[in-house]
PDB file of C-alpha atoms in Angstrom:
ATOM      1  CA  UNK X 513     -93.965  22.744  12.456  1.00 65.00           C
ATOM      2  CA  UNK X 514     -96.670  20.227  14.142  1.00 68.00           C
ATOM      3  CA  UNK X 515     -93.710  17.773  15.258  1.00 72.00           C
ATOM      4  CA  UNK X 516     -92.429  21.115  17.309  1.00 72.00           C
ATOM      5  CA  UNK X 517     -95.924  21.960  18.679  1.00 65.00           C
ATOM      6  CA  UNK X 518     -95.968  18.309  19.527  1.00 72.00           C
ATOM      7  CA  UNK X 519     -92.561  18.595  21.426  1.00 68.00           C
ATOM      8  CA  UNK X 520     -93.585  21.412  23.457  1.00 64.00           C
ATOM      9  CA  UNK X 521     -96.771  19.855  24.300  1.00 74.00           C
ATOM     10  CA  UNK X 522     -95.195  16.891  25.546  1.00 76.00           C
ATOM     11  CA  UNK X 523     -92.689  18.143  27.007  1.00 74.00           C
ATOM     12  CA  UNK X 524     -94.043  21.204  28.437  1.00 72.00           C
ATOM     13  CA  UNK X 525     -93.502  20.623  32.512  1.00 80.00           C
ATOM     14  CA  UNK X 526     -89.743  20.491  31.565  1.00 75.00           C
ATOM     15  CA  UNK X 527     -89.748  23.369  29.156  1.00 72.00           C
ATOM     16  CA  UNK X 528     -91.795  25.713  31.616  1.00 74.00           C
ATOM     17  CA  UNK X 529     -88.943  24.523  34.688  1.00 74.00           C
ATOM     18  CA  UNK X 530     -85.811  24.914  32.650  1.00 77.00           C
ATOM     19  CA  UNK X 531     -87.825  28.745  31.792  1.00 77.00           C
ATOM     20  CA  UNK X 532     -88.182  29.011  35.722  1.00 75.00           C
ATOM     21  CA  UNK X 533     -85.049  28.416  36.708  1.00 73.00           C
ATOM     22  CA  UNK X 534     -83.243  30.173  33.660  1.00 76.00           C
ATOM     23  CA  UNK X 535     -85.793  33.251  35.105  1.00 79.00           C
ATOM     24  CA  UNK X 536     -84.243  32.784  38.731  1.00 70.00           C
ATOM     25  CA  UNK X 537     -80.452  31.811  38.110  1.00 67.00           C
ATOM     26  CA  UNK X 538     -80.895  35.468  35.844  1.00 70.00           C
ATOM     27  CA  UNK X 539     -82.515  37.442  38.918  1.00 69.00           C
ATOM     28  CA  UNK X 540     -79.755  35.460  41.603  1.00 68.00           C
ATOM     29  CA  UNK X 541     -76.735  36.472  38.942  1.00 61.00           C
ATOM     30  CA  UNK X 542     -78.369  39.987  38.716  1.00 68.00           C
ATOM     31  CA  UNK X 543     -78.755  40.898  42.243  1.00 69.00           C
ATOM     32  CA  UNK X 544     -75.856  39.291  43.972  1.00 61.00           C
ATOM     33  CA  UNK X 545     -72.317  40.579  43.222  1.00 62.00           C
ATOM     34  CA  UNK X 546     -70.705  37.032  44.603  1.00 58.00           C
ATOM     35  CA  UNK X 547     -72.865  35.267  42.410  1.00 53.00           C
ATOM     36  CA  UNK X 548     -72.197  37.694  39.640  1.00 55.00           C
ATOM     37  CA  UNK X 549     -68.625  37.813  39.271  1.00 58.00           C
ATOM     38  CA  UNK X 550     -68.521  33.873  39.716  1.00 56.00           C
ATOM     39  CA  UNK X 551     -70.882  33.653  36.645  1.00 53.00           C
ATOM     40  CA  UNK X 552     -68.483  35.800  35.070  1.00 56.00           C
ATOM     41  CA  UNK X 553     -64.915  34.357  35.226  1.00 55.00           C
ATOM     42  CA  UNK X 554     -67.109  30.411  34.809  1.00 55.00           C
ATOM     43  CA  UNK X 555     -68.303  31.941  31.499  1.00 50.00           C
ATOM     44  CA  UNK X 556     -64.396  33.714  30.620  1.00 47.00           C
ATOM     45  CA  UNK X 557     -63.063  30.051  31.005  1.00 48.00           C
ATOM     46  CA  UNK X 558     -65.603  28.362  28.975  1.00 50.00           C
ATOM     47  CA  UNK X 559     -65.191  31.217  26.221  1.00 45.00           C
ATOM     48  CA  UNK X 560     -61.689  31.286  26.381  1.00 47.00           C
ATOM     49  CA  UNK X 561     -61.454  27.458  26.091  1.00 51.00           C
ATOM     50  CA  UNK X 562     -63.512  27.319  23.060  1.00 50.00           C
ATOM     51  CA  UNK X 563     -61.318  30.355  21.659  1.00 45.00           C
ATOM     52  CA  UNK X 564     -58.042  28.715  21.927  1.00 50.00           C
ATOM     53  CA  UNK X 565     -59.283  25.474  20.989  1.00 62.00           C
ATOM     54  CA  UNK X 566     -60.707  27.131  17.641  1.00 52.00           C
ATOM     55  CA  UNK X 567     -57.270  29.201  17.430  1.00 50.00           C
ATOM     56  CA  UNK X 568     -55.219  26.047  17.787  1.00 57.00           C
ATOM     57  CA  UNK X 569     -57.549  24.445  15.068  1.00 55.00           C
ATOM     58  CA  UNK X 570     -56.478  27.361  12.887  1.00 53.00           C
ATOM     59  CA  UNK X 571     -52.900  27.406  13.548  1.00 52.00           C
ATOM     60  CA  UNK X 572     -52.588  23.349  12.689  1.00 53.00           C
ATOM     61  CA  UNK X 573     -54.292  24.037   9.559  1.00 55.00           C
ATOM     62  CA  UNK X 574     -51.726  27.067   9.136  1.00 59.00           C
ATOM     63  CA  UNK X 575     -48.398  25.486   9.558  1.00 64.00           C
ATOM     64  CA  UNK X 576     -47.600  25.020   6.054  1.00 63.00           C
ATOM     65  CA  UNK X 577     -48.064  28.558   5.038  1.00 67.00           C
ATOM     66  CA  UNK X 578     -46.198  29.443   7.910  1.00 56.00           C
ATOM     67  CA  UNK X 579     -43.496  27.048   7.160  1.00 68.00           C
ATOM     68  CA  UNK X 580     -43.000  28.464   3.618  1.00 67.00           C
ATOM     69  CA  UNK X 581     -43.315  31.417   4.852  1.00 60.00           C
ATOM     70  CA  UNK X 582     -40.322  30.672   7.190  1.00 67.00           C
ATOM     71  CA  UNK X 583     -38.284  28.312   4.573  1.00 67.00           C
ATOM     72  CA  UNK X 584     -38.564  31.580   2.637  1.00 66.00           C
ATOM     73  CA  UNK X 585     -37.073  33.830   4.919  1.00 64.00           C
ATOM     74  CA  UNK X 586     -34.543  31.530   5.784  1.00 70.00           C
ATOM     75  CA  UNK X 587     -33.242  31.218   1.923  1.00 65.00           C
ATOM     76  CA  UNK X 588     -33.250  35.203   2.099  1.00 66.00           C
ATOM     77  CA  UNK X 589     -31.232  35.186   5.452  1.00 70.00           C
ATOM     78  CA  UNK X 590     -29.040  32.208   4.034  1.00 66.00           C
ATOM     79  CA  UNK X 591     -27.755  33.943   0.869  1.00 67.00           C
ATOM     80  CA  UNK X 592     -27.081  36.897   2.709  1.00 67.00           C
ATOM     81  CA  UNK X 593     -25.139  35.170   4.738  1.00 69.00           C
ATOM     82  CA  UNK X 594     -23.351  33.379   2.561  1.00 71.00           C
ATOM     83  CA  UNK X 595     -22.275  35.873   0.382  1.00 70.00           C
ATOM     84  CA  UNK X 596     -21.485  38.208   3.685  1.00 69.00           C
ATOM     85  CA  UNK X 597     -19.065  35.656   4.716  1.00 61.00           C
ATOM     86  CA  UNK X 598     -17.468  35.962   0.960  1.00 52.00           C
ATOM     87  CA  UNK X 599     -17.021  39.159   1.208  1.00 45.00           C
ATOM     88  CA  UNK X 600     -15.204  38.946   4.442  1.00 43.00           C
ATOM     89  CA  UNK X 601     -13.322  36.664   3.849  1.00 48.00           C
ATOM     90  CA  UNK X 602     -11.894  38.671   0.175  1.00 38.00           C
ATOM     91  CA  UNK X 603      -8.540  39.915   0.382  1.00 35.00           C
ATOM     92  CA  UNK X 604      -9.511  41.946  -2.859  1.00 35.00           C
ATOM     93  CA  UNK X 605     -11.101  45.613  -2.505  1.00 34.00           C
ATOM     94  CA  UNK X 606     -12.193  46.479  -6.470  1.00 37.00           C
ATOM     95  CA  UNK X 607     -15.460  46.629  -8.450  1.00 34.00           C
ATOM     96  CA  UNK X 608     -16.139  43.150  -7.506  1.00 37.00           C
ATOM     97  CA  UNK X 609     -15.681  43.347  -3.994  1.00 38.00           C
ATOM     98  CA  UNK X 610     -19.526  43.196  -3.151  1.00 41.00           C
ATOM     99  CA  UNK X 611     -20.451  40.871  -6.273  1.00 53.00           C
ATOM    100  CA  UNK X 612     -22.999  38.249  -5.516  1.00 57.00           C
ATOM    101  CA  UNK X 613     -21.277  35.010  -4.869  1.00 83.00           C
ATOM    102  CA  UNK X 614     -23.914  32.236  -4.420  1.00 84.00           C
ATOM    103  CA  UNK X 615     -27.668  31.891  -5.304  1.00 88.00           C
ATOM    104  CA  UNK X 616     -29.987  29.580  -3.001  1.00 89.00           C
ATOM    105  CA  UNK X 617     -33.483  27.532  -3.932  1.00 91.00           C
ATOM    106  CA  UNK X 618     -35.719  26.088  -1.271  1.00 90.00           C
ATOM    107  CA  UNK X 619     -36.291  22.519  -2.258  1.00 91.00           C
ATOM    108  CA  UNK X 620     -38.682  19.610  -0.654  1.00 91.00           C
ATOM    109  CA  UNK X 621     -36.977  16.422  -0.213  1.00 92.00           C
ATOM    110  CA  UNK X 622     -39.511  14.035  -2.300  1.00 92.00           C
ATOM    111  CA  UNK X 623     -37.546  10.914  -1.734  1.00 92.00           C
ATOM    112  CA  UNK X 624     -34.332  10.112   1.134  1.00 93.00           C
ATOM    113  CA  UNK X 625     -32.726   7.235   0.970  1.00 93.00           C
ATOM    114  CA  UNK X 626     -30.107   6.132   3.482  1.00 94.00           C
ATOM    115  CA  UNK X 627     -30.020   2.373   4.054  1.00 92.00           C
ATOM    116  CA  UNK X 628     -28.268   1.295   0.754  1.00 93.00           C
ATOM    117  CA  UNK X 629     -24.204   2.330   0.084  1.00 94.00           C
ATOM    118  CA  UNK X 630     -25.504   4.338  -3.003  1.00 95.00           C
ATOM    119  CA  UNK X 631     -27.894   7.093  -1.618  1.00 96.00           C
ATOM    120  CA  UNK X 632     -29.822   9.570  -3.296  1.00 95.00           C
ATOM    121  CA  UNK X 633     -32.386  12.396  -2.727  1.00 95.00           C
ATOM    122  CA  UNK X 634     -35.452  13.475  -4.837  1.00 95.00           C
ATOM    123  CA  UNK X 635     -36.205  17.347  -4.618  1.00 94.00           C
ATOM    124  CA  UNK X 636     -38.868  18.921  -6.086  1.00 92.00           C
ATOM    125  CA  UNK X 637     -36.890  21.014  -8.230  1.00 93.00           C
ATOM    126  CA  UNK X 638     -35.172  20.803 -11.907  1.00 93.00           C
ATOM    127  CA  UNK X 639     -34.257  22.598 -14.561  1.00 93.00           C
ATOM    128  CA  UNK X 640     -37.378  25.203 -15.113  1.00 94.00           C
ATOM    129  CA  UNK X 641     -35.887  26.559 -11.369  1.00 93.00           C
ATOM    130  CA  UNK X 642     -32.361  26.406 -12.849  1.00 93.00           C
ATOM    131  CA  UNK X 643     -31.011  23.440 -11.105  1.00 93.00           C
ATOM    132  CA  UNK X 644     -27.893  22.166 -12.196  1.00 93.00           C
ATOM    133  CA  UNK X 645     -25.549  19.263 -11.799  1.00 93.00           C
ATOM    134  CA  UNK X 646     -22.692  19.715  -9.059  1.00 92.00           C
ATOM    135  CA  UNK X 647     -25.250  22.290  -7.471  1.00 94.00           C
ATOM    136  CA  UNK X 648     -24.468  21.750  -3.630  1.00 94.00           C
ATOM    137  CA  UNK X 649     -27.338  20.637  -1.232  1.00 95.00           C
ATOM    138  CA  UNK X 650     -27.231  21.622   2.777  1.00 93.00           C
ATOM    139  CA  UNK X 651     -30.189  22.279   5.476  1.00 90.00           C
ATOM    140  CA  UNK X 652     -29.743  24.528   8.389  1.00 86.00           C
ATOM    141  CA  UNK X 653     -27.679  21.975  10.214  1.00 89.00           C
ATOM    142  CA  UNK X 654     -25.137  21.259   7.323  1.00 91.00           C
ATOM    143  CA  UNK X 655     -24.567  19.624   4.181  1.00 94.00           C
ATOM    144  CA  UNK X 656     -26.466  16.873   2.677  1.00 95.00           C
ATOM    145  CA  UNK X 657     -25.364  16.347  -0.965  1.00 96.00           C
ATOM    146  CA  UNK X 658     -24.548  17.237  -4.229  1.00 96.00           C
ATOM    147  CA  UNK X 659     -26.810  17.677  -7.520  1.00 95.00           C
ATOM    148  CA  UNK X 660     -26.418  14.374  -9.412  1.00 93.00           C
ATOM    149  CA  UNK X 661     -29.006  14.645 -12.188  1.00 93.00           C
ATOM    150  CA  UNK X 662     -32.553  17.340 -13.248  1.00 93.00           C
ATOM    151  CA  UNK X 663     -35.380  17.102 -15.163  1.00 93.00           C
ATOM    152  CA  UNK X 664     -37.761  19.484 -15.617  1.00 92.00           C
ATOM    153  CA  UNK X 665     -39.161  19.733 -12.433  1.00 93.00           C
ATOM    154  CA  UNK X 666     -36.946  17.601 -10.263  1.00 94.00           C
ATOM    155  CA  UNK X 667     -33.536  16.766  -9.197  1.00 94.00           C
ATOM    156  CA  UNK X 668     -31.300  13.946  -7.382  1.00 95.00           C
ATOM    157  CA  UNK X 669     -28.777  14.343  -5.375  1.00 95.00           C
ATOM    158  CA  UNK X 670     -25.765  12.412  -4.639  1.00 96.00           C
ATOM    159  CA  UNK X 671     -26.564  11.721  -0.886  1.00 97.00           C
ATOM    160  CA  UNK X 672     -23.269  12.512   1.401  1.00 97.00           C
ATOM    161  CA  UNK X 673     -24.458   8.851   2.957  1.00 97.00           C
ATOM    162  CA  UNK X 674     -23.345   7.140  -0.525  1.00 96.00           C
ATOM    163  CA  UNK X 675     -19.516   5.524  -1.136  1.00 96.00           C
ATOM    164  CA  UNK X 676     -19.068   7.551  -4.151  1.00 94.00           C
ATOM    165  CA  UNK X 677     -19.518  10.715  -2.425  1.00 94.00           C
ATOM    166  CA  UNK X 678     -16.185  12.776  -1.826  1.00 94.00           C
ATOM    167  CA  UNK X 679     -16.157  16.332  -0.691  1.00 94.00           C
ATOM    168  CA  UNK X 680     -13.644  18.441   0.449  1.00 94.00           C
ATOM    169  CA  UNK X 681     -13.754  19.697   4.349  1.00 95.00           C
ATOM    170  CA  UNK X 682     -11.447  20.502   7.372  1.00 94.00           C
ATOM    171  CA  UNK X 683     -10.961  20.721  10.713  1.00 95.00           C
ATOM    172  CA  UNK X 684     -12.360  24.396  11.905  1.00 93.00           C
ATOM    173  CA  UNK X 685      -9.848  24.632  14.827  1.00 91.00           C
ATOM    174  CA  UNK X 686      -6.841  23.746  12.764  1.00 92.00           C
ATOM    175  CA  UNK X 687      -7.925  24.711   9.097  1.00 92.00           C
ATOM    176  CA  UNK X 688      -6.115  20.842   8.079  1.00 94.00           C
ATOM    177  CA  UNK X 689      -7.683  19.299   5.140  1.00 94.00           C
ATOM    178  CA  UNK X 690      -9.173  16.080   4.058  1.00 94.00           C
ATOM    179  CA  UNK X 691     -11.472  14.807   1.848  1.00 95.00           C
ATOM    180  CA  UNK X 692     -14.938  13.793   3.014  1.00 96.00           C
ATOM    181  CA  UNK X 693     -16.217   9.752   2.521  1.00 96.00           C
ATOM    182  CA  UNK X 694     -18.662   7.045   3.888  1.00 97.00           C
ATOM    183  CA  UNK X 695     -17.735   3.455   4.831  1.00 95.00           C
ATOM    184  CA  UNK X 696     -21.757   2.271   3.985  1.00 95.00           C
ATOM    185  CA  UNK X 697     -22.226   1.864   7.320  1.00 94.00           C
ATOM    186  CA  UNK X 698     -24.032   3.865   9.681  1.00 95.00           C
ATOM    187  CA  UNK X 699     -26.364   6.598   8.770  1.00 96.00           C
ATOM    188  CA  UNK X 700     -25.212   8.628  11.959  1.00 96.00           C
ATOM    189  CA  UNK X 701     -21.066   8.768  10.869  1.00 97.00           C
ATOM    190  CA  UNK X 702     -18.884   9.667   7.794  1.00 97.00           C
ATOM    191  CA  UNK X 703     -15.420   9.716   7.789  1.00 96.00           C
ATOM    192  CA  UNK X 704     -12.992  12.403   6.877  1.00 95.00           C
ATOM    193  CA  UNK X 705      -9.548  11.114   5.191  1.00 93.00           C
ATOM    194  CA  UNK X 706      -5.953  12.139   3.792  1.00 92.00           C
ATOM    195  CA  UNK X 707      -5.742  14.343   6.683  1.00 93.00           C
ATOM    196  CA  UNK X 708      -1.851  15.168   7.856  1.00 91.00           C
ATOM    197  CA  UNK X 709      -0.379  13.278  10.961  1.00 89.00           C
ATOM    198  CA  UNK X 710       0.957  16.604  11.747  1.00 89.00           C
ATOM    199  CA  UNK X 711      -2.743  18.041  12.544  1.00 91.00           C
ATOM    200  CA  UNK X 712      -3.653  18.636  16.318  1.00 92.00           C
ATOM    201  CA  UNK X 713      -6.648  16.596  16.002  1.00 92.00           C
ATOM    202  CA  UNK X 714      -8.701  16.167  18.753  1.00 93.00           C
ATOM    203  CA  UNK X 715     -12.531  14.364  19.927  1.00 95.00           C
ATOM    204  CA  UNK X 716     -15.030  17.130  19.823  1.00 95.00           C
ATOM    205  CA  UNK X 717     -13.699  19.526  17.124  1.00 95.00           C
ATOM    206  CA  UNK X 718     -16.343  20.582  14.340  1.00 95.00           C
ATOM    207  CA  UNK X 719     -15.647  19.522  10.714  1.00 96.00           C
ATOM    208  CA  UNK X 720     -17.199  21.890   8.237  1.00 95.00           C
ATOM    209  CA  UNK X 721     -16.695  22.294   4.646  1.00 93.00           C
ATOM    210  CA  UNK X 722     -13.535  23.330   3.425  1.00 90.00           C
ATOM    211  CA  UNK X 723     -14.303  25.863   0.559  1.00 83.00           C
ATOM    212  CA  UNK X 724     -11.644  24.171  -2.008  1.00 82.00           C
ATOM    213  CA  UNK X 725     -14.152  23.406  -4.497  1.00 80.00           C
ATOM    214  CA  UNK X 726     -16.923  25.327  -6.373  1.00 80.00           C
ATOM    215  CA  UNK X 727     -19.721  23.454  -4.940  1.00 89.00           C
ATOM    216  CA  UNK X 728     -19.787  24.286  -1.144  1.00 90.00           C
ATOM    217  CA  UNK X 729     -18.452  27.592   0.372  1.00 87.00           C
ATOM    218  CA  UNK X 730     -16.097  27.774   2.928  1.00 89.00           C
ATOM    219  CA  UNK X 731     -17.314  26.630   6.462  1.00 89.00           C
ATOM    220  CA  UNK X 732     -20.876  25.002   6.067  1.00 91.00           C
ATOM    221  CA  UNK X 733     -20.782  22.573   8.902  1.00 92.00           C
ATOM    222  CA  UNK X 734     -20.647  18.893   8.827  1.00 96.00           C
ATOM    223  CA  UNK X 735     -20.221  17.496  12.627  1.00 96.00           C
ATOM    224  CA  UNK X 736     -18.199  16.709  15.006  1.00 97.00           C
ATOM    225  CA  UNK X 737     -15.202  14.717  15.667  1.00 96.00           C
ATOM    226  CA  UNK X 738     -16.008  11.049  17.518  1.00 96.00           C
ATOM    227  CA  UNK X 739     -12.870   9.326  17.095  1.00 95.00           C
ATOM    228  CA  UNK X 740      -9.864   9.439  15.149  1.00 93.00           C
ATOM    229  CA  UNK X 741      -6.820   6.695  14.375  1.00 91.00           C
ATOM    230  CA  UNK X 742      -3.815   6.574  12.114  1.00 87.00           C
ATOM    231  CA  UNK X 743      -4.345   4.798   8.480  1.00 81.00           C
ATOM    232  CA  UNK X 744      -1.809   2.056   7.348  1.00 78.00           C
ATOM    233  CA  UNK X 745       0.337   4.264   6.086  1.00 76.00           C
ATOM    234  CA  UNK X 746       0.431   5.956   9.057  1.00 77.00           C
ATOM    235  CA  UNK X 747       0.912   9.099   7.338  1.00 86.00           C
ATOM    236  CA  UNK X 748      -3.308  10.376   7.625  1.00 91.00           C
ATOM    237  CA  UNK X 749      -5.603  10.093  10.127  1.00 92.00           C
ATOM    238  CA  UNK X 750      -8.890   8.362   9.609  1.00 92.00           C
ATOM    239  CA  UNK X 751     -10.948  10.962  11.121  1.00 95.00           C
ATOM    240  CA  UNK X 752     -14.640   9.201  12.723  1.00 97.00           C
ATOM    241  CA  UNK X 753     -17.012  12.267  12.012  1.00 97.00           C
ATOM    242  CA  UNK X 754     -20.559  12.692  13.893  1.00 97.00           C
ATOM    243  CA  UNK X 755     -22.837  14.274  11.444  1.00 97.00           C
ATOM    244  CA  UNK X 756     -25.280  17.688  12.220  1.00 95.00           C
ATOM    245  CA  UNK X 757     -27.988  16.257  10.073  1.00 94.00           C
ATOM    246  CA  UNK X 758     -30.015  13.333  10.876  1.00 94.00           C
ATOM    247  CA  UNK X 759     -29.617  11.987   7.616  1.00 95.00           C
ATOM    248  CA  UNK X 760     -32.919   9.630   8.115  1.00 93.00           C
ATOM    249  CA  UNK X 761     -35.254  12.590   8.621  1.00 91.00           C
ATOM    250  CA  UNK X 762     -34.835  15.701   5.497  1.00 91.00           C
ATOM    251  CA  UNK X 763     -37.845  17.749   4.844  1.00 87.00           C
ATOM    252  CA  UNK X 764     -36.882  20.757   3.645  1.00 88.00           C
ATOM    253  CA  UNK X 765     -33.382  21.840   1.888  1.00 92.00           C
ATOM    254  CA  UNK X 766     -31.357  24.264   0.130  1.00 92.00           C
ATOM    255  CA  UNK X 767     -29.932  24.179  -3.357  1.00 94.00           C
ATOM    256  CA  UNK X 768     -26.697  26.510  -3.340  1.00 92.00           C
ATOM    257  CA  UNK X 769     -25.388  27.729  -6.927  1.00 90.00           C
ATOM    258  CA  UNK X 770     -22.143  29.167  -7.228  1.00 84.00           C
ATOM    259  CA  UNK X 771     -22.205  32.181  -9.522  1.00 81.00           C
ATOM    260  CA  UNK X 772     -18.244  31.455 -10.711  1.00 70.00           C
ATOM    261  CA  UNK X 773     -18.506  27.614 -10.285  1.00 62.00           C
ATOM    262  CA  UNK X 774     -18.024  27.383 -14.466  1.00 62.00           C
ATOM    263  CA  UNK X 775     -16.072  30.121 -14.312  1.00 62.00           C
ATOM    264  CA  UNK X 776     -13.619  28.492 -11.523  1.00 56.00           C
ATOM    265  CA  UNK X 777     -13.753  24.778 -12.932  1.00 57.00           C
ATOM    266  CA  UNK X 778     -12.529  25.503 -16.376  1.00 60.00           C
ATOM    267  CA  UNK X 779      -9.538  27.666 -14.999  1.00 52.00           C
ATOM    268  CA  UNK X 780      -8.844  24.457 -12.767  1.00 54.00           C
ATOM    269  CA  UNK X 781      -9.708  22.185 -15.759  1.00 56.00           C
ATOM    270  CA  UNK X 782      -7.121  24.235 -17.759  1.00 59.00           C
ATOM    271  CA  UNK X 783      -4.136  24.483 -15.030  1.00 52.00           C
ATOM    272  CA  UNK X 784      -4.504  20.282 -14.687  1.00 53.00           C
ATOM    273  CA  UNK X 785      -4.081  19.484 -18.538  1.00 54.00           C
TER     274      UNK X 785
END
């Protein structure tokens, strides 16, 4: 208290002008409407600046509710979606007809590896969120992988950016089929194989999946159509394909299960023996 008293004391010529003038920038504000209304929108920017400074504060430290909150929504929209597009496309009107097709997990990509030939991703979830092996893996853009291996609480998956990787797709336009590979090269391109000479291929079309299998539904994109050349057969094309996904950058994915996948691969197991 006696280092204040000392304060004012020493400083009290200061003090008593900064009172002053306080007193007659008050009486100037207060009796002149010019003078008033400047003080005004002066003390609506200052406020206002300190507002949305303190609200963008409060959004950055928000984003990752709001981003589950989103990723959320988006797994909701996504197996609607999905399952919509089953139904459509079901040349069967029974009991079944509006069955749920496909089940899909929000996921974190822990780990993304793309520079070896053998790729994999970590995701933060396993078996006690009913992951399994052969599971598909896609983003919002397209596909990424396929469920190699779970533990408990996490999962890899074989990355589409690995040589062993071999999926089925098509050409949208045409509805021709191949099968899905990488040459190890570039993280950007994949190539799509075994497709017909007799396809109208051309630079530009989309590739998506091809819905042949029990991992992937029918028509999850892939990319696009770069460049295309006959193999040495000359019976395929080697199709160049552009991918959706930038492959070097994954945050957040989605784990698709397919309700009939055991179902569908023991009645395929069975018809091949």
């Amino acid at each position: 208290m006696q280092q204040i008293f000392n304060f004012v004391i020493r400083n009290k010529t200061f003090l008593l002008f900064l009172l002053l003038f306080s007193i007659a920038l008050a009486l100037t504000i207060q009796s002149h409407s010019y003078h008033r209304s400047k003080f005004i929108n002066s003390a609506n920017f200052l406020t206002g600046g300190v507002y949305g400074t303190m609200n963008s504060v409060d959004q950055y430290f928000d984003l990752k509710t709001k981003n589950d909150i989103l990723a959320e929504e988006n797994q909701r929209l996504r197996e609607q979606l999905l399952n919509t597009n089953t139904t459509l496309d079901s040349t069967y009107i029974d009991s079944s007809y509006a069955k749920e097709k496909y089940r899909v997990t929000i996921a974190d990509v822990y780990k993304n590896s793309y520079s070896s030939v053998n790729n994999y991703l970590t995701l933060n979830k396993g078996k006690n969120d009913s992951i399994k092996r052969d599971f598909g893996v896609i983003t919002s853009n397209g596909i990424i992988g396929i469920i190699d291996n779970t533990s408990k609480n996490y999962s890899t998956a074989l990355s589409i950016l690995n040589v062993k990787s071999k999926i089925n797709a098509k050409i949208k336009s045409t509805n021709h089929i191949g099968s899905l590979t990488w040459d190890g090269k570039s993280p950007i391109y994949v190539q799509l194989e075994d497709v017909s000479q007799f396809a109208p291929v051309k630079v530009g079309d989309t590739i998506q999946t091809g819905g042949e299998s029990s991992i992937f539904p029918k028509g999850i994109g892939i990319g696009t159509i770069t460049s295309f050349e006959s193999d040495i057969s000359g019976d395929t094309y080697k199709i160049q394909v552009k991918l959706f996904n930038d492959m070097t950058n994954i945050g957040t994915v989605y784990i698709i299960e397919s309700i009939d996948r055991t179902q569908i691969s023991s009645l395929q197991n069975s018809t091949n023996e």
